PDB file of C-alpha atoms in Angstrom:
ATOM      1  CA  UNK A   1      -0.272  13.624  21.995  1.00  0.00           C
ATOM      2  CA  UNK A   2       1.540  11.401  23.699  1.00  0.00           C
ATOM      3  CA  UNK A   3       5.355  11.442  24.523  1.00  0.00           C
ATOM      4  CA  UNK A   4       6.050   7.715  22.986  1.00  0.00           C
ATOM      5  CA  UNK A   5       3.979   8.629  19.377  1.00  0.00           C
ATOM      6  CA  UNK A   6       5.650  12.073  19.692  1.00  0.00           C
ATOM      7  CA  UNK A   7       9.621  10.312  19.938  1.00  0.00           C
ATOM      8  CA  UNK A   8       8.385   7.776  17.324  1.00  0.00           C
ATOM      9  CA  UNK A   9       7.416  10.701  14.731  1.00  0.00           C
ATOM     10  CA  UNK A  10      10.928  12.454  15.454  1.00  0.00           C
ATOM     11  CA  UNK A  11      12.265   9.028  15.295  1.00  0.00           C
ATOM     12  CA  UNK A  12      10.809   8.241  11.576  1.00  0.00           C
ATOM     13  CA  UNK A  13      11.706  12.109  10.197  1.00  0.00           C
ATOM     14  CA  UNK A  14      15.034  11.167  11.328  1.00  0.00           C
ATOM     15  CA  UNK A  15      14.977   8.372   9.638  1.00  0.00           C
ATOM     16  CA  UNK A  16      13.312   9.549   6.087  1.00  0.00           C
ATOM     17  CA  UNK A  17      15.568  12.321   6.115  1.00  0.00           C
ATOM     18  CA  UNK A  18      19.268  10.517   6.426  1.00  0.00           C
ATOM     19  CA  UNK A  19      17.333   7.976   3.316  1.00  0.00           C
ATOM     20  CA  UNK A  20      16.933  11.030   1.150  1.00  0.00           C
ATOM     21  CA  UNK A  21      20.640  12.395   2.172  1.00  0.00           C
ATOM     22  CA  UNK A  22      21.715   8.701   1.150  1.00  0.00           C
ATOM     23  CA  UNK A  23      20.071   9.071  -1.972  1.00  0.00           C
ATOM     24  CA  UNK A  24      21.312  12.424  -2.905  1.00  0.00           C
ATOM     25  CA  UNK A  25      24.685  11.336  -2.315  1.00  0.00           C
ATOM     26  CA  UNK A  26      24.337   7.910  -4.087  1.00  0.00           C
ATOM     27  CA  UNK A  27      23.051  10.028  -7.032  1.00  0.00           C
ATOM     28  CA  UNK A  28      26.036  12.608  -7.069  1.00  0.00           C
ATOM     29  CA  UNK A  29      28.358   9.490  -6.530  1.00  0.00           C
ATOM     30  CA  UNK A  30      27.636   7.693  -9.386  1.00  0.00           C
ATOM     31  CA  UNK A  31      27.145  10.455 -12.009  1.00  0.00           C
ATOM     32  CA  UNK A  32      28.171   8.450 -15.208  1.00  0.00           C
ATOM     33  CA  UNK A  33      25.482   8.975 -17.796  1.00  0.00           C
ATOM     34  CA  UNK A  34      23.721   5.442 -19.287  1.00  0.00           C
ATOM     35  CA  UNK A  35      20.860   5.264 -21.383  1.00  0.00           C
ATOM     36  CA  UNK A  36      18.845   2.157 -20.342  1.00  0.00           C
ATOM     37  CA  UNK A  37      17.106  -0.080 -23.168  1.00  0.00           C
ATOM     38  CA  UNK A  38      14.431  -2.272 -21.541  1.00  0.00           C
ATOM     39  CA  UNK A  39      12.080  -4.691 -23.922  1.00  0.00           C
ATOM     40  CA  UNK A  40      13.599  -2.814 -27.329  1.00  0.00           C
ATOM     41  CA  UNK A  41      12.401   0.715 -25.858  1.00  0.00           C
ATOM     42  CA  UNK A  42      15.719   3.011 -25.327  1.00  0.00           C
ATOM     43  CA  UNK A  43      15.097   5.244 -22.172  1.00  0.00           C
ATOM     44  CA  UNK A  44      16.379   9.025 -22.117  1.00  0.00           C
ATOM     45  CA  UNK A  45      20.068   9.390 -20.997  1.00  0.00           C
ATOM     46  CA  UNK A  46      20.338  10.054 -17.466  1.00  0.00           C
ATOM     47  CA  UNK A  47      22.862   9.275 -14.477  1.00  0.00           C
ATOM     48  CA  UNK A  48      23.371   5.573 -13.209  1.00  0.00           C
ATOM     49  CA  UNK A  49      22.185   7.146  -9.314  1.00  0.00           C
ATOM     50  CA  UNK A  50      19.204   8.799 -10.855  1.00  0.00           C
ATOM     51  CA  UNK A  51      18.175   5.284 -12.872  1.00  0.00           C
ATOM     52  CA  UNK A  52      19.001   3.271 -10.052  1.00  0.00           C
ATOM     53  CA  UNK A  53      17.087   5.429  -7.684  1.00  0.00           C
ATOM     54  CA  UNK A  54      14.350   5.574  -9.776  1.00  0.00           C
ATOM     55  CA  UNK A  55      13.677   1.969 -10.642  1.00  0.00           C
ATOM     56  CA  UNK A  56      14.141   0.791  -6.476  1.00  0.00           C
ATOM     57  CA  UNK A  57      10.843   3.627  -6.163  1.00  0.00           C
ATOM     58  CA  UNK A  58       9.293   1.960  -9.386  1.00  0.00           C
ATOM     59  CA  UNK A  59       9.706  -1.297  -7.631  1.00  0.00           C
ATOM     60  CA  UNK A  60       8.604  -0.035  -4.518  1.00  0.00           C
ATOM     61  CA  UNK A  61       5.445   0.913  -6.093  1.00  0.00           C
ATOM     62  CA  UNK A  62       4.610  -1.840  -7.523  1.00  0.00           C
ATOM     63  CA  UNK A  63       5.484  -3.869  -4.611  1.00  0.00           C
ATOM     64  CA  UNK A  64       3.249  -2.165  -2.783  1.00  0.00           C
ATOM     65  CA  UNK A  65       0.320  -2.148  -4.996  1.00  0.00           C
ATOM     66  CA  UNK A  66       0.578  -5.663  -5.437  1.00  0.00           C
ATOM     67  CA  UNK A  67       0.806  -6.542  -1.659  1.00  0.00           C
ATOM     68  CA  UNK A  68      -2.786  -4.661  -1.175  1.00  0.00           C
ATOM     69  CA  UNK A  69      -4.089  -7.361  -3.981  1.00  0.00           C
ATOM     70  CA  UNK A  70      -5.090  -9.502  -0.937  1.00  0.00           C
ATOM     71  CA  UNK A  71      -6.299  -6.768   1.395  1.00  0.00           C
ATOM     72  CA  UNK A  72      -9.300  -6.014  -1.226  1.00  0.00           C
ATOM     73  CA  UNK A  73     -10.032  -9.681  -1.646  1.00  0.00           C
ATOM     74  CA  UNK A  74     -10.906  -9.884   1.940  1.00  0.00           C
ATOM     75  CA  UNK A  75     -12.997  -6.622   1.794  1.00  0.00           C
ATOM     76  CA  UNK A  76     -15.009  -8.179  -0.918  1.00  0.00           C
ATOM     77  CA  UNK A  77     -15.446 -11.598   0.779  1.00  0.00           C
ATOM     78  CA  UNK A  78     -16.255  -9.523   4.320  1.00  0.00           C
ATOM     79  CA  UNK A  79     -19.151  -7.502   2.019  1.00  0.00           C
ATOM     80  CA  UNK A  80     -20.531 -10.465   0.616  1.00  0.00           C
ATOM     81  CA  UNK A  81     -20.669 -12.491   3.855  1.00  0.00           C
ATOM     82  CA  UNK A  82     -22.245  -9.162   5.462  1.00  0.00           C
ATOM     83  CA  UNK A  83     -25.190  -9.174   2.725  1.00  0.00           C
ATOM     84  CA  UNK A  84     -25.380 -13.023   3.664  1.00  0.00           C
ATOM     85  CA  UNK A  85     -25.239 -12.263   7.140  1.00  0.00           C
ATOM     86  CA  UNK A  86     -28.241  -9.479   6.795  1.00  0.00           C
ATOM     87  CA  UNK A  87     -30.455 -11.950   4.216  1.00  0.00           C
ATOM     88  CA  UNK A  88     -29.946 -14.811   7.407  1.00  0.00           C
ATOM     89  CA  UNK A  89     -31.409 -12.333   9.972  1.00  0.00           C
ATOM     90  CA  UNK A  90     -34.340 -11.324   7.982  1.00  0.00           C
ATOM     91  CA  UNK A  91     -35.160 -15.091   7.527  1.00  0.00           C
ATOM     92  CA  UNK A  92     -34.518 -16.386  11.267  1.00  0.00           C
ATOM     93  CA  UNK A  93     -36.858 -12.773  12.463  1.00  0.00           C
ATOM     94  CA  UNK A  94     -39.628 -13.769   9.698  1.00  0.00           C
ATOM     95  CA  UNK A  95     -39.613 -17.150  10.965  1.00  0.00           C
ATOM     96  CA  UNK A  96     -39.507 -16.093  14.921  1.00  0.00           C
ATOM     97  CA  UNK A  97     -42.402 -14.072  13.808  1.00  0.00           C
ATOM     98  CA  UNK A  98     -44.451 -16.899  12.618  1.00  0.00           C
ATOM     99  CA  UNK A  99     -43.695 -19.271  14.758  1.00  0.00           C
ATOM    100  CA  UNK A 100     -44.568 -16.501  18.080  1.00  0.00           C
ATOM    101  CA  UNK A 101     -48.274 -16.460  15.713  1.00  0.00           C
ATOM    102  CA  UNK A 102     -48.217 -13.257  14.195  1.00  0.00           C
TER     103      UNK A 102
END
């Protein structure tokens, strides 16, 4: 392994561990007990850090599984023009065969 991918690793550890100490602390900071109503439906009681924590990750989620809605459209459009790609080749050999007099 490389020394650059090796100091980016340590690098991003670094990194995803001071995000979890952040989010400890901003959990422990803000220990004031809400219960959240969203759309009617009343959520269990629970701190304002472990709500607010918790919906950034729901929204992360989401974000992210929306974001790979275009990634799979391609895929699909790359298959089909591959199966159009294959039916062309069979055609253009069949008709290099004929035309050579087979």
């Amino acid at each position: 392994m490389s020394f650059l991918r090796w100091l980016t690793r340590i690098v991003y550890g670094v990194v995803a561990l001071l995000c979890i100490a952040l989010g400890v602390y901003f959990a422990v900071a803000n220990s004031e007990t809400i219960k959240p109503n969203i759309v009617g439906y009343q959520l269990p009681a629970g701190s304002v850090g472990f709500w607010l924590i918790g919906f950034l990750l729901l929204g992360l989620l989401l974000g992210f599984v929306v974001s790979l809605q275009p990634v799979y459209a391609k895929r699909r459009q790359v298959r089909s023009l591959e199966k159009q790609l294959k039916k062309m080749e069979r055609e253009l050999h069949t008709a290099h065969r004929k035309a050579s007099g087979d």
